[in-house]
C-alpha cells in the first residue's frame, strides 16, 4: 500500500474553499448554526443577527 504525501492547501484540487460556521446563542439557551463557504458572508450574517434582542452571542469559526 502506497502512502500519499501531504499537499498544501493551495495545490489540493479537492479543497477549493474553507468552511465557516456561524453559531448563534439565544437568551433562552437555544443554539443555531449555519455554514458558509465565504468568510465575509458569514461575518455579515453574524453581525446582522447580533442586532436582534433575542440573540445573546454570535460566533464565526473556521471548520475546514
mmCIF file of C-alpha atoms in Angstrom:
data_model
loop_
_atom_site.group_PDB
_atom_site.id
_atom_site.type_symbol
_atom_site.label_atom_id
_atom_site.label_comp_id
_atom_site.label_asym_id
_atom_site.label_seq_id
_atom_site.Cartn_x
_atom_site.Cartn_y
_atom_site.Cartn_z
ATOM 1 C CA UNK A 1 0.000 0.000 0.000
ATOM 2 C CA UNK A 2 1.418 3.334 -1.089
ATOM 3 C CA UNK A 3 1.175 6.302 1.286
ATOM 4 C CA UNK A 4 0.334 9.670 -0.239
ATOM 5 C CA UNK A 5 2.353 12.764 0.580
ATOM 6 C CA UNK A 6 0.586 15.716 2.173
ATOM 7 C CA UNK A 7 -0.210 18.504 -0.258
ATOM 8 C CA UNK A 8 -0.503 22.145 0.592
ATOM 9 C CA UNK A 9 -3.922 23.770 0.745
ATOM 10 C CA UNK A 10 -3.343 25.809 -2.414
ATOM 11 C CA UNK A 11 -2.317 22.802 -4.509
ATOM 12 C CA UNK A 12 -5.018 20.397 -3.320
ATOM 13 C CA UNK A 13 -7.637 20.263 -6.075
ATOM 14 C CA UNK A 14 -10.200 18.607 -3.794
ATOM 15 C CA UNK A 15 -10.370 21.603 -1.440
ATOM 16 C CA UNK A 16 -11.388 24.775 -3.206
ATOM 17 C CA UNK A 17 -12.576 26.749 -0.164
ATOM 18 C CA UNK A 18 -12.765 26.844 3.608
ATOM 19 C CA UNK A 19 -15.984 26.415 5.537
ATOM 20 C CA UNK A 20 -17.091 28.935 8.147
ATOM 21 C CA UNK A 21 -19.721 28.088 10.745
ATOM 22 C CA UNK A 22 -21.846 30.785 12.354
ATOM 23 C CA UNK A 23 -23.188 29.701 15.740
ATOM 24 C CA UNK A 24 -25.916 31.786 17.345
ATOM 25 C CA UNK A 25 -26.601 31.559 21.054
ATOM 26 C CA UNK A 26 -30.031 32.768 22.122
ATOM 27 C CA UNK A 27 -31.003 34.144 25.531
ATOM 28 C CA UNK A 28 -33.359 31.200 26.171
ATOM 29 C CA UNK A 29 -30.482 28.689 25.828
ATOM 30 C CA UNK A 30 -31.152 27.563 22.261
ATOM 31 C CA UNK A 31 -28.392 27.441 19.640
ATOM 32 C CA UNK A 32 -28.461 27.649 15.851
ATOM 33 C CA UNK A 33 -25.713 27.013 13.330
ATOM 34 C CA UNK A 34 -25.218 27.777 9.668
ATOM 35 C CA UNK A 35 -22.242 27.017 7.407
ATOM 36 C CA UNK A 36 -20.842 29.344 4.735
ATOM 37 C CA UNK A 37 -18.001 28.973 2.243
ATOM 38 C CA UNK A 38 -17.347 32.741 2.202
ATOM 39 C CA UNK A 39 -15.971 34.373 5.353
ATOM 40 C CA UNK A 40 -17.389 37.806 4.528
ATOM 41 C CA UNK A 41 -20.917 36.405 4.168
ATOM 42 C CA UNK A 42 -20.565 34.516 7.438
ATOM 43 C CA UNK A 43 -19.321 37.609 9.255
ATOM 44 C CA UNK A 44 -22.085 39.818 7.860
ATOM 45 C CA UNK A 45 -24.724 37.241 8.851
ATOM 46 C CA UNK A 46 -23.323 37.142 12.395
ATOM 47 C CA UNK A 47 -23.263 40.944 12.658
ATOM 48 C CA UNK A 48 -26.822 41.173 11.377
ATOM 49 C CA UNK A 49 -28.019 38.586 13.906
ATOM 50 C CA UNK A 50 -26.260 40.338 16.809
ATOM 51 C CA UNK A 51 -28.641 43.271 16.359
ATOM 52 C CA UNK A 52 -31.587 41.095 17.409
ATOM 53 C CA UNK A 53 -32.656 41.457 21.062
ATOM 54 C CA UNK A 54 -33.073 37.672 21.465
ATOM 55 C CA UNK A 55 -29.506 36.807 20.355
ATOM 56 C CA UNK A 56 -27.025 36.693 23.213
ATOM 57 C CA UNK A 57 -23.878 35.928 21.166
ATOM 58 C CA UNK A 58 -22.871 35.096 17.587
ATOM 59 C CA UNK A 59 -19.610 33.318 16.815
ATOM 60 C CA UNK A 60 -17.842 32.638 13.488
ATOM 61 C CA UNK A 61 -15.403 29.687 13.414
ATOM 62 C CA UNK A 62 -13.474 28.035 10.591
ATOM 63 C CA UNK A 63 -14.326 24.335 10.444
ATOM 64 C CA UNK A 64 -12.187 23.243 7.486
#
